[in-house]
Amino acid sequence: MTRRLVCLLMLILLVIATLQIGFVYRALLKEADEVFDAQLKQAAQALVLTAPTQSTALVSPEAGKAEELDLLIRERGSSGELHSTVDGVFPEQVPLGFADLHTSLGEIRVFTARRADRDVSVGQRLAARRELAREIAFSALWPLLFLAVAGLLLLYLIVRSVLAPVTELERQIGRRDPGSLTPIVDPGLPLEMSPLLVATNGLLERLSKALEHQRRFLADAAHELRTPIAAIGLQNTLVARADSDQERQLALEAQGAGIRRASALVDQLMRLSRLETADAPLQVAELDLMSEILGLVDLHRPESEAKHISIDLTGTAGSVHADAGLLSAVIGNLMGNAVRHCPPGSKVVIEAAVRDASIVVTVDDNGPGIPEGDLPAMLRPFHRSAASGTPGSGLGLAIAQAACERAGWTLNLSRSPLGGLRASVQLGTGNA
Amino acid sequence: MRLLVVEDDSMIGSALQALLAKDGHAVDWAEDGASASTALRTNTYDLVVLDLGLPRVDGLVVLRDMRARGDTTPVIVATARDAVQARISGLDAGADDYVIKPYDYDELSARIRAQLRRAHGQGRSQYALDDIELDLKHRVARKAGAIVDLTAREWAILEPLVLRPGSVLSREQLEDKLFGWGHEVASNAVEVYVHGIRKKLGQQVVQNIRGLGYKVPECE
């Protein structure tokens, strides 16, 4: 990346420098040309004012010889007589003003001035003029060329030092263990790039949390399955060792119950895992809250009637916009939890009410409750209250919590005024 | 042998109790740590099968309490906690063995036998007297080379006696090995089983020490 950037910048700089040098060179040549021309014109106009035949003597005392840049002068008198500093160079007729002439000395530039039939032509060799102009131009351009080269070098160094942290970052990421989700160390990135690193590290952290959660869930799930599977194993041995048909029948029934328990646990695990990793969209519909809850009460009736637990439903809430599956996962699990953990003859009261423009469903019981300190932990998967004497999967409240999170509701556990546990779900706003 | 199963899971507890009873043990079953401690203080057990994740009082606490009281009853921890650290702390707390759920019943049963043999100061499970051979491990009894069928109850009487040949066990002690809690014990149960053993193996195997109890003679 650094190399590409440097190459590109250098190319651009090089093109600009070349163009600039070219333009300056041409401009300098043109300027020099104009200066020389002005010099010729001035000389010719000055000489034409002097006395006849003096002009050649004035400019070049050594007639016949000419240095490279010396002015070549010819005077033509009114009667046609010719005087010249160089012999045989100028043609017979020279036009007035500027003219480029091919002569024995090569190309020359000439200016001819006329005054009262007397012509004075002043010339200069073009090759020598150009040579001088080039020299001037080059001496003016040298510093520019040097600056361009120094600029390129400086540019390279700056780009490299600015991008060094990026290169370091690149190396660091390249060296990483593919399974590693530890944050990337900031190698001193430029201010503009830090947000990218912060965002990337944030993503890594979330990923690592999710992965850790999955790992723990898997370990917990495997652990939780040990007990039901151990039971099935023992029950199976008992079936194999039954001494009578009656004994075998009883053992088989026990084994059936063991298998049902294990599959119920697997079922709950699946449900929880699906809730926690759900990507299917919610299917929100207008539901009649009271009839939904009544349906769930009916579902729990066999269990509650077997334990002589009464379930009362009160409330005023009308319809609610919710996903029916999530609603029954939350309310059903809270209800099931209350029925399971309450001793026979207990009371469960469900209330659906509108509070502060949102619908709140509260499940109260007068069972043993949960010690205040244990309450927050109860929402985690596989956590059972140490005070609980009733075996459970430890997933009911976790499923309710996961469903709440999915739906954007809030689940709260507290002490119930009835003496047991109060679980309240805030369903968000609804149409009361 | 009289065993205590401490297990909060009712399915495992009831199945384990039934299986161990079939093997001729008298099995008590405690469903939580508190009642396990009570049972251990009020009864003498030959071995405890202890789950760790118990409601109210953790199994490790029960185990440490036992050892703190000087109770050396063999304890086999049977738990779902499989982490090496959990095993180490279980053994450090005084467990004699550690099995992880789900375990095979035959393996647990073999470990129970091994612990019982060790606890009774004898690594062997063979006993021979005259033409009688007893193999406690495989529960095979032979008289003059022929296999003799003994019931689980008869084995339950024989086992504690054979493990300590020469020492006397009272009728009450033997009753303890036969029945768990809540069993109506017929007053002559031990005599009935001893009678059965003698009928199958011969009079000399189980000797009655009047007023004290029963013993099997030392081999050789």
XYZ file of C-alpha atoms in Angstrom:
652
model
C 0.000 0.000 0.000
C 2.812 2.378 0.965
C 4.727 1.597 -2.208
C 1.723 2.175 -4.418
C 0.903 5.444 -2.760
C 4.513 6.630 -2.992
C 4.797 5.620 -6.646
C 1.581 7.375 -7.532
C 2.479 10.566 -5.696
C 5.956 10.557 -7.214
C 4.575 10.105 -10.695
C 2.237 13.035 -10.238
C 5.020 15.184 -8.815
C 7.328 14.166 -11.649
C 4.796 15.071 -14.330
C 4.103 18.436 -12.697
C 7.810 19.186 -12.326
C 8.545 18.209 -15.949
C 5.709 20.330 -17.275
C 6.761 23.259 -15.117
C 10.392 23.007 -16.184
C 9.290 22.814 -19.832
C 7.091 25.902 -19.572
C 9.710 27.896 -17.682
C 12.360 26.891 -20.216
C 10.254 28.024 -23.138
C 9.314 31.260 -21.416
C 12.941 32.011 -20.632
C 13.974 31.387 -24.246
C 11.277 33.713 -25.454
C 12.274 36.387 -22.946
C 15.921 36.129 -23.973
C 14.916 36.377 -27.641
C 13.002 39.565 -26.958
C 15.895 41.051 -24.996
C 18.299 40.315 -27.839
C 15.867 41.710 -30.405
C 15.457 44.886 -28.369
C 19.227 45.157 -28.164
C 19.551 44.837 -31.977
C 16.847 47.396 -32.599
C 18.308 49.855 -30.098
C 21.783 49.471 -31.549
C 20.585 49.947 -35.134
C 18.505 52.977 -34.240
C 21.381 54.508 -32.309
C 23.946 53.888 -35.067
C 21.780 55.304 -37.810
C 21.920 58.642 -35.984
C 25.738 58.807 -35.992
C 27.803 60.348 -38.733
C 28.107 58.289 -41.908
C 30.740 55.536 -41.922
C 31.277 55.971 -38.177
C 28.843 53.302 -37.128
C 31.041 50.338 -37.987
C 34.046 51.920 -36.338
C 32.083 52.713 -33.181
C 30.926 49.206 -32.508
C 33.784 47.070 -33.600
C 37.238 48.577 -33.814
C 38.625 45.280 -35.125
C 36.825 45.035 -38.382
C 36.857 41.732 -40.144
C 36.827 39.598 -37.003
C 33.695 38.707 -35.102
C 33.229 36.968 -31.785
C 30.296 34.664 -31.352
C 27.923 37.228 -29.903
C 29.390 40.343 -31.418
C 27.072 42.604 -33.279
C 27.527 42.453 -37.021
C 27.041 45.896 -38.552
C 26.703 47.130 -42.084
C 26.101 50.601 -43.246
C 24.731 51.472 -46.613
C 25.185 55.076 -47.659
C 22.704 57.116 -49.651
C 24.829 56.626 -52.737
C 25.012 52.910 -52.257
C 28.492 52.561 -50.741
C 28.793 49.764 -48.172
C 30.739 49.634 -44.923
C 30.678 46.485 -42.825
C 32.341 45.087 -39.698
C 32.371 41.692 -41.379
C 32.970 41.266 -45.046
C 30.791 39.330 -47.352
C 28.198 38.415 -44.797
C 25.311 40.691 -45.533
C 23.543 40.358 -48.850
C 23.182 43.397 -51.093
C 19.626 44.140 -50.144
C 18.408 43.844 -46.561
C 14.737 44.518 -45.747
C 13.915 47.158 -43.173
C 13.044 46.017 -39.641
C 13.730 42.513 -38.381
C 14.815 39.768 -40.745
C 16.360 36.327 -40.494
C 19.100 35.884 -43.056
C 21.063 32.896 -44.308
C 24.649 33.954 -44.528
C 28.134 32.547 -44.635
C 28.185 32.837 -40.809
C 25.020 30.757 -40.547
C 21.634 32.162 -39.712
C 21.675 35.661 -38.397
C 19.012 37.934 -37.019
C 19.120 41.422 -38.404
C 17.447 44.751 -37.673
C 17.737 47.449 -40.288
C 17.060 51.104 -39.509
C 16.878 53.811 -42.194
C 17.438 57.492 -41.912
C 17.671 59.799 -44.985
C 18.527 57.013 -47.383
C 21.185 55.657 -45.070
C 20.565 52.116 -43.834
C 22.228 50.603 -40.825
C 21.757 46.864 -40.315
C 22.752 45.271 -37.039
C 22.864 41.498 -36.894
C 23.636 38.780 -34.506
C 24.239 35.062 -35.010
C 21.127 33.124 -34.047
C 23.065 30.005 -32.950
C 25.061 32.040 -30.452
C 21.946 33.780 -29.231
C 20.193 30.503 -28.670
C 23.199 29.071 -26.924
C 23.245 31.967 -24.497
C 19.498 31.790 -23.941
C 19.778 28.101 -23.172
C 22.559 28.748 -20.697
C 20.495 31.361 -18.923
C 17.483 29.084 -18.861
C 19.471 26.152 -17.527
C 21.091 28.162 -14.775
C 17.613 29.368 -13.777
C 16.203 25.825 -13.858
C 18.890 23.981 -11.889
C 17.514 24.878 -8.453
C 14.051 23.910 -9.637
C 15.279 20.472 -10.704
C 17.087 20.015 -7.413
C 13.962 21.025 -5.481
C 11.895 18.533 -7.440
C 14.241 15.650 -6.621
C 14.470 16.689 -2.959
C 10.669 16.986 -2.879
C 10.279 13.472 -4.200
C 12.609 12.093 -1.576
C 10.889 14.016 1.187
C 7.509 12.857 -0.035
C 8.628 9.250 0.075
C 9.916 9.577 3.619
C 6.797 11.354 4.867
C 4.404 8.880 3.316
C 6.381 6.011 4.705
C 6.468 7.387 8.226
C 2.805 8.356 8.190
C 1.771 4.932 6.948
C 4.179 3.013 9.187
C 1.469 2.328 11.817
C -0.804 1.050 9.061
C 1.948 -1.258 7.839
C 2.505 -2.365 11.424
C -1.231 -2.955 11.831
C -1.223 -4.996 8.648
C 1.650 -7.096 9.958
C -0.036 -7.510 13.337
C -3.287 -8.713 11.781
C -1.409 -10.999 9.419
C 0.389 -12.654 12.309
C -2.765 -13.238 14.353
C -3.908 -16.697 15.360
C -7.079 -17.300 13.331
C -8.968 -18.257 16.481
C -7.835 -15.251 18.450
C -10.437 -12.613 19.216
C -8.284 -10.421 21.440
C -8.379 -6.710 20.596
C -5.861 -5.367 18.082
C -3.234 -3.161 19.721
C -3.180 0.404 18.372
C 0.288 0.892 16.822
C -0.190 4.691 16.940
C -2.565 5.057 14.045
C -3.278 8.493 12.582
C -6.302 10.179 14.102
C -8.410 9.553 11.007
C -7.877 5.811 11.235
C -8.423 5.237 14.959
C -12.226 5.035 14.678
C -11.785 2.140 12.271
C -9.634 0.289 14.767
C -12.019 1.090 17.614
C -14.925 -0.228 15.546
C -12.985 -3.337 14.583
C -12.053 -4.019 18.189
C -15.660 -3.474 19.190
C -16.712 -6.064 16.652
C -14.050 -8.467 17.903
C -15.261 -7.984 21.449
C -18.872 -8.640 20.511
C -17.811 -11.691 18.532
C -15.769 -12.991 21.393
C -18.658 -12.460 23.804
C -21.031 -14.261 21.474
C -18.569 -17.088 21.017
C -17.975 -17.352 24.737
C -21.713 -17.385 25.284
C -22.098 -20.191 22.737
C -19.262 -22.167 24.280
C -20.719 -21.829 27.751
C -24.169 -22.698 26.486
C -22.874 -25.827 24.796
C -20.916 -26.889 27.871
C -23.896 -26.180 30.119
C -26.259 -28.020 27.805
C -23.993 -31.068 27.691
C -23.695 -30.908 31.478
C -27.438 -30.608 31.962
C -28.051 -33.667 29.819
C -25.868 -35.820 32.057
C -28.469 -36.207 34.774
C -31.421 -37.286 32.598
C -29.178 -39.606 30.628
C -27.764 -41.113 33.821
C -31.346 -41.704 34.951
C -32.276 -43.394 31.676
C -29.167 -45.586 31.937
C -30.076 -46.751 35.433
C -33.716 -47.210 34.504
C -32.613 -49.280 31.547
C -30.462 -51.507 33.785
C -33.467 -51.878 36.040
C -35.589 -53.027 33.072
C -32.926 -55.570 32.131
C -32.775 -56.959 35.657
C -36.489 -57.105 36.351
C -37.445 -60.408 37.940
C -41.107 -60.348 37.039
C -43.340 -58.986 34.321
C -44.888 -56.589 36.776
C -41.508 -55.291 37.854
C -40.444 -54.931 34.225
C -43.619 -53.018 33.458
C -42.942 -50.564 36.265
C -39.312 -50.184 35.232
C -40.341 -49.548 31.623
C -42.778 -46.880 32.741
C -40.057 -45.219 34.768
C -37.739 -45.373 31.779
C -40.433 -43.830 29.572
C -40.716 -40.957 32.036
C -36.935 -40.586 31.980
C -36.876 -40.411 28.204
C -39.725 -37.893 28.161
C -37.843 -35.756 30.625
C -34.669 -35.846 28.546
C -36.516 -34.975 25.371
C -38.353 -32.136 27.140
C -34.977 -30.774 28.193
C -33.636 -31.070 24.638
C -36.794 -29.339 23.456
C -36.227 -26.444 25.821
C -32.580 -26.218 24.868
C -33.549 -25.983 21.221
C -36.126 -23.328 21.989
C -33.657 -21.274 23.996
C -30.940 -21.632 21.387
C -33.363 -20.604 18.651
C -34.480 -17.568 20.641
C -30.924 -16.496 21.322
C -29.720 -16.849 17.759
C -32.984 -16.007 16.021
C -32.721 -14.224 12.736
C -36.244 -14.813 11.480
C -38.326 -11.635 11.558
C -40.893 -11.205 14.316
C -44.446 -11.943 13.303
C -46.197 -9.147 15.042
C -49.961 -9.238 14.949
C -52.793 -7.678 16.884
C -53.566 -10.133 19.666
C -56.262 -10.162 22.280
C -54.057 -10.373 25.359
C -56.658 -11.796 27.718
C -57.660 -14.640 25.433
C -53.991 -15.440 24.729
C -53.314 -15.707 28.476
C -56.486 -17.750 28.998
C -55.252 -20.208 26.387
C -51.975 -20.575 28.275
C -53.830 -21.054 31.566
C -55.751 -23.903 29.897
C -52.456 -25.451 28.759
C -51.240 -25.557 32.355
C -54.530 -26.767 33.757
C -53.657 -30.484 34.010
C -50.522 -29.723 36.011
C -52.118 -27.062 38.190
C -55.208 -29.129 38.919
C -53.064 -32.112 39.864
C -51.392 -29.913 42.494
C -54.634 -28.113 43.412
C -53.100 -24.797 42.450
C -55.569 -22.094 41.474
C -54.714 -19.755 38.623
C -56.623 -16.468 38.672
C -56.587 -14.026 35.814
C -57.512 -10.371 36.270
C -56.913 -7.378 34.110
C -58.136 -4.763 31.774
C -55.635 -4.843 28.952
C -57.230 -5.225 25.555
C -55.261 -5.940 22.414
C -51.535 -5.898 22.033
C -49.170 -5.876 19.067
C -46.900 -8.826 19.658
C -45.421 -11.992 18.249
C -47.749 -14.751 19.477
C -44.894 -17.279 19.831
C -42.796 -14.964 21.975
C -45.792 -13.954 24.068
C -46.602 -17.562 24.894
C -42.903 -18.357 25.501
C -42.746 -15.587 28.094
C -46.116 -15.863 29.842
C -46.256 -19.671 29.500
C -42.849 -20.165 31.082
C -43.584 -17.763 33.927
C -46.866 -19.541 34.579
C -45.273 -22.988 34.327
C -42.505 -21.878 36.636
C -45.007 -20.734 39.257
C -47.032 -23.947 39.048
C -43.923 -26.161 39.169
C -42.238 -24.535 42.135
C -45.270 -23.871 44.298
C -46.373 -26.471 46.798
C -49.810 -28.081 46.306
C -52.702 -25.822 47.234
C -50.876 -22.624 46.302
C -52.275 -19.693 44.425
C -51.080 -18.101 41.185
C -52.465 -14.716 40.168
C -51.950 -13.288 36.700
C -52.729 -9.662 36.069
C -52.618 -7.804 32.775
C -52.785 -4.069 33.265
C -51.967 -0.846 31.479
C -49.381 1.148 33.355
C -47.850 4.353 32.025
C -49.159 3.671 28.529
C -47.541 0.229 28.417
C -49.024 -3.174 29.072
C -47.623 -5.043 32.049
C -48.358 -8.700 32.705
C -47.617 -9.795 36.268
C -47.447 -13.378 37.498
C -47.604 -13.646 41.294
C -47.529 -16.720 43.457
C -47.552 -17.478 47.155
C -44.965 -20.236 46.850
C -41.558 -20.396 48.469
C -40.193 -17.494 46.393
C -36.542 -16.864 45.674
C -34.093 -15.115 48.019
C -33.550 -11.493 46.933
C -29.873 -12.081 46.199
C -30.575 -14.948 43.821
C -33.053 -13.030 41.674
C -30.746 -11.573 38.980
C -28.953 -14.900 38.454
C -32.266 -16.698 37.907
C -32.558 -15.313 34.392
C -29.364 -17.059 33.304
C -29.649 -20.450 31.655
C -29.296 -23.503 33.924
C -29.334 -21.496 37.090
C -31.515 -22.938 39.823
C -32.098 -21.346 43.133
C -30.010 -23.126 45.749
C -33.010 -22.844 48.018
C -35.242 -24.646 45.578
C -36.155 -28.144 46.515
C -37.908 -28.748 43.216
C -35.917 -30.111 40.333
C -36.303 -28.187 37.104
C -34.357 -27.763 33.934
C -33.260 -24.299 35.015
C -34.287 -23.077 31.591
C -37.830 -21.765 32.067
C -36.897 -18.258 33.212
C -33.950 -18.134 30.803
C -36.307 -18.872 27.914
C -38.713 -16.197 29.129
C -35.806 -13.748 29.386
C -34.465 -14.597 25.927
C -37.940 -14.201 24.429
C -38.291 -10.824 26.167
C -34.962 -9.654 24.792
C -35.979 -10.777 21.337
C -39.271 -8.914 21.519
C -37.807 -5.853 23.222
C -39.776 -6.362 26.426
C -38.429 -6.215 29.953
C -38.733 -8.995 32.498
C -38.449 -8.252 36.205
C -38.363 -10.598 39.159
C -39.188 -9.410 42.626
C -40.888 -10.432 45.837
C -44.591 -10.882 45.444
C -47.025 -9.291 47.882
C -48.544 -12.789 48.008
C -45.312 -14.046 49.577
C -43.739 -15.880 46.665
C -42.208 -14.753 43.414
C -43.456 -11.910 41.243
C -42.470 -11.915 37.598
C -43.597 -8.916 35.603
C -43.228 -8.349 31.891
C -43.513 -4.924 30.342
C -44.848 -5.510 26.864
C -44.305 -2.020 25.531
C -47.160 0.105 24.280
C -50.412 -1.434 23.180
C -53.963 -0.449 22.439
C -55.723 -0.640 25.739
C -24.485 -54.029 53.207
C -26.218 -50.890 54.304
C -25.795 -48.050 51.873
C -26.880 -44.424 51.775
C -27.690 -42.931 48.395
C -27.684 -39.138 48.412
C -29.295 -37.961 45.215
C -31.635 -35.058 44.486
C -32.869 -36.404 41.191
C -35.862 -38.592 41.966
C -35.493 -40.751 38.849
C -31.845 -41.548 39.493
C -32.461 -41.982 43.208
C -35.315 -44.430 42.856
C -33.624 -46.434 40.087
C -30.372 -46.610 42.014
C -32.136 -47.631 45.183
C -33.977 -50.420 43.368
C -30.822 -51.684 41.622
C -28.713 -51.691 44.780
C -31.507 -53.452 46.667
C -31.517 -56.101 43.940
C -27.846 -56.616 44.679
C -28.808 -57.386 48.236
C -27.963 -54.070 49.844
C -30.129 -52.234 52.304
C -30.428 -48.785 50.750
C -31.509 -45.504 52.320
C -32.072 -42.582 50.000
C -31.647 -38.967 51.057
C -32.807 -36.304 48.609
C -30.894 -33.335 49.933
C -27.774 -32.459 51.847
C -29.522 -31.708 55.112
C -31.333 -35.030 55.342
C -28.159 -36.824 54.238
C -26.293 -35.297 57.180
C -29.083 -36.296 59.543
C -29.074 -39.863 58.210
C -25.292 -40.087 58.531
C -25.431 -38.899 62.152
C -28.145 -41.323 63.181
C -27.208 -44.474 61.264
C -24.095 -46.439 60.501
C -23.560 -47.110 56.812
C -21.081 -49.300 55.037
C -20.878 -46.928 52.120
C -22.324 -43.663 50.801
C -23.037 -42.844 47.156
C -23.013 -39.053 47.139
C -24.200 -36.599 44.516
C -22.585 -33.178 44.777
C -25.110 -30.760 43.290
C -27.688 -30.997 46.039
C -30.346 -28.508 47.045
C -29.900 -26.668 50.332
C -26.538 -28.187 51.362
C -23.915 -29.061 48.769
C -22.608 -32.621 48.689
C -19.059 -31.456 49.312
C -20.180 -29.825 52.544
C -21.855 -33.059 53.617
C -18.647 -34.931 52.826
C -16.401 -32.502 54.694
C -18.726 -32.606 57.706
C -18.537 -36.395 57.736
C -14.751 -36.414 57.668
C -14.595 -33.628 60.252
C -16.681 -35.801 62.576
C -14.223 -38.638 62.057
C -16.716 -40.648 60.029
C -14.577 -42.862 57.786
C -17.450 -44.520 55.921
C -16.360 -45.001 52.295
C -17.872 -42.363 50.029
C -18.231 -42.680 46.285
C -19.040 -39.356 44.709
C -21.394 -39.785 41.762
C -21.915 -36.461 40.043
C -22.319 -34.604 36.787
C -19.445 -32.289 37.711
C -16.740 -33.575 35.436
C -14.132 -30.809 35.580
C -10.750 -32.020 36.784
C -10.861 -29.341 39.485
C -14.201 -30.669 40.724
C -12.803 -34.193 40.896
C -9.747 -33.024 42.766
C -11.789 -31.085 45.303
C -14.130 -34.058 45.687
C -11.262 -36.426 46.433
C -9.562 -33.835 48.620
C -12.737 -33.409 50.627
C -12.448 -37.078 51.508
C -14.145 -39.029 48.739
C -12.784 -42.531 48.219
C -13.857 -42.726 44.609
C -15.428 -40.504 41.981
C -17.732 -41.508 39.132
C -19.196 -39.147 36.609
C -22.765 -39.177 35.398
C -23.875 -40.782 33.239
C -22.190 -43.875 34.637
C -22.754 -47.533 33.968
C -24.499 -49.247 36.828
C -22.196 -52.280 36.674
C -19.193 -50.007 37.015
C -20.689 -48.242 40.010
C -21.560 -51.585 41.531
C -17.991 -52.846 41.030
C -16.611 -49.693 42.615
C -18.972 -50.151 45.559
C -17.741 -53.737 46.014
C -14.128 -52.611 45.829
C -14.698 -49.920 48.449
C -16.528 -52.343 50.722
C -13.687 -54.893 50.468
C -11.074 -52.254 51.193
C -13.076 -50.874 54.122
C -13.225 -54.298 55.650
C -9.484 -54.646 55.542
C -9.370 -57.294 52.880
C -8.489 -56.862 49.284
C -9.697 -60.340 48.417
C -13.181 -61.318 47.526
C -12.611 -65.048 47.756
C -13.430 -67.237 50.706
C -12.874 -70.950 51.070
C -13.817 -73.314 53.903
C -13.632 -77.079 53.528
C -15.369 -77.816 50.237
C -17.115 -74.469 50.156
C -15.901 -71.637 47.880
C -17.410 -68.165 47.881
C -16.628 -65.497 45.266
C -18.095 -62.225 46.501
C -17.153 -60.359 43.382
C -19.095 -62.546 41.048
C -21.510 -63.723 43.682
C -20.775 -67.339 42.935
C -21.021 -69.976 45.677
C -19.757 -73.533 45.178
C -20.116 -76.590 47.334
C -17.937 -79.526 46.313
C -17.413 -77.837 42.947
C -21.118 -77.502 42.194
C -22.650 -74.049 41.941
C -25.154 -73.263 44.671
C -27.781 -70.548 44.103
C -28.014 -68.032 46.926
C -30.600 -65.256 47.029
C -29.607 -61.595 47.211
C -30.720 -61.505 50.875
C -28.602 -64.525 51.713
C -25.623 -62.871 50.054
C -26.392 -59.729 52.017
C -26.041 -61.742 55.244
C -22.953 -63.621 54.081
C -21.017 -60.681 52.669
C -20.293 -58.702 55.866
C -19.470 -61.927 57.700
C -17.155 -63.271 54.995
C -15.359 -59.915 54.686
C -14.245 -60.263 58.313
C -13.971 -63.969 58.989
C -13.829 -64.737 62.656
C -15.420 -61.526 63.868
C -18.908 -61.562 65.261
C -21.776 -59.414 63.950
C -24.929 -59.005 66.008
C -28.363 -59.804 64.710
C -29.172 -56.072 64.686
C -26.068 -55.285 62.689
C -27.034 -57.886 60.127
C -30.611 -56.590 60.013
C -29.162 -53.182 59.247
C -27.390 -54.598 56.223
C -30.628 -56.154 55.023
C -33.163 -53.405 55.229
C -33.320 -49.696 54.488
C -35.648 -47.201 56.080
C -39.314 -47.868 56.297
C -39.047 -51.628 55.956
C -41.046 -53.658 58.381
C -38.444 -56.043 59.743
C -39.721 -59.428 60.797
C -38.116 -60.317 64.105
C -36.777 -63.603 62.801
C -35.649 -62.403 59.361
C -31.932 -62.951 60.008
C -32.552 -66.440 61.407
C -34.607 -67.302 58.325
C -31.815 -66.286 55.930
C -29.091 -67.972 58.012
C -31.191 -71.106 57.979
C -31.393 -70.898 54.193
C -27.630 -70.455 53.867
C -26.892 -73.398 56.130
C -29.312 -75.586 54.234
C -27.515 -74.813 50.965
C -23.890 -74.702 52.082
C -23.756 -76.713 55.295
C -24.028 -76.022 59.021
C -20.417 -74.994 59.582
C -20.486 -71.845 57.362
C -22.428 -69.466 59.591
C -21.852 -70.094 63.258
C -24.159 -68.851 65.947
C -22.427 -67.381 68.987
C -25.133 -67.469 71.578
C -26.077 -64.058 72.940
C -23.646 -62.253 70.618
C -24.496 -62.948 67.020
C -23.015 -64.703 64.041
C -19.622 -65.302 62.466
C -17.985 -67.327 59.722
C -14.880 -69.242 60.719
C -11.514 -67.972 59.550
C -10.172 -69.868 56.558
C -7.557 -72.522 57.225
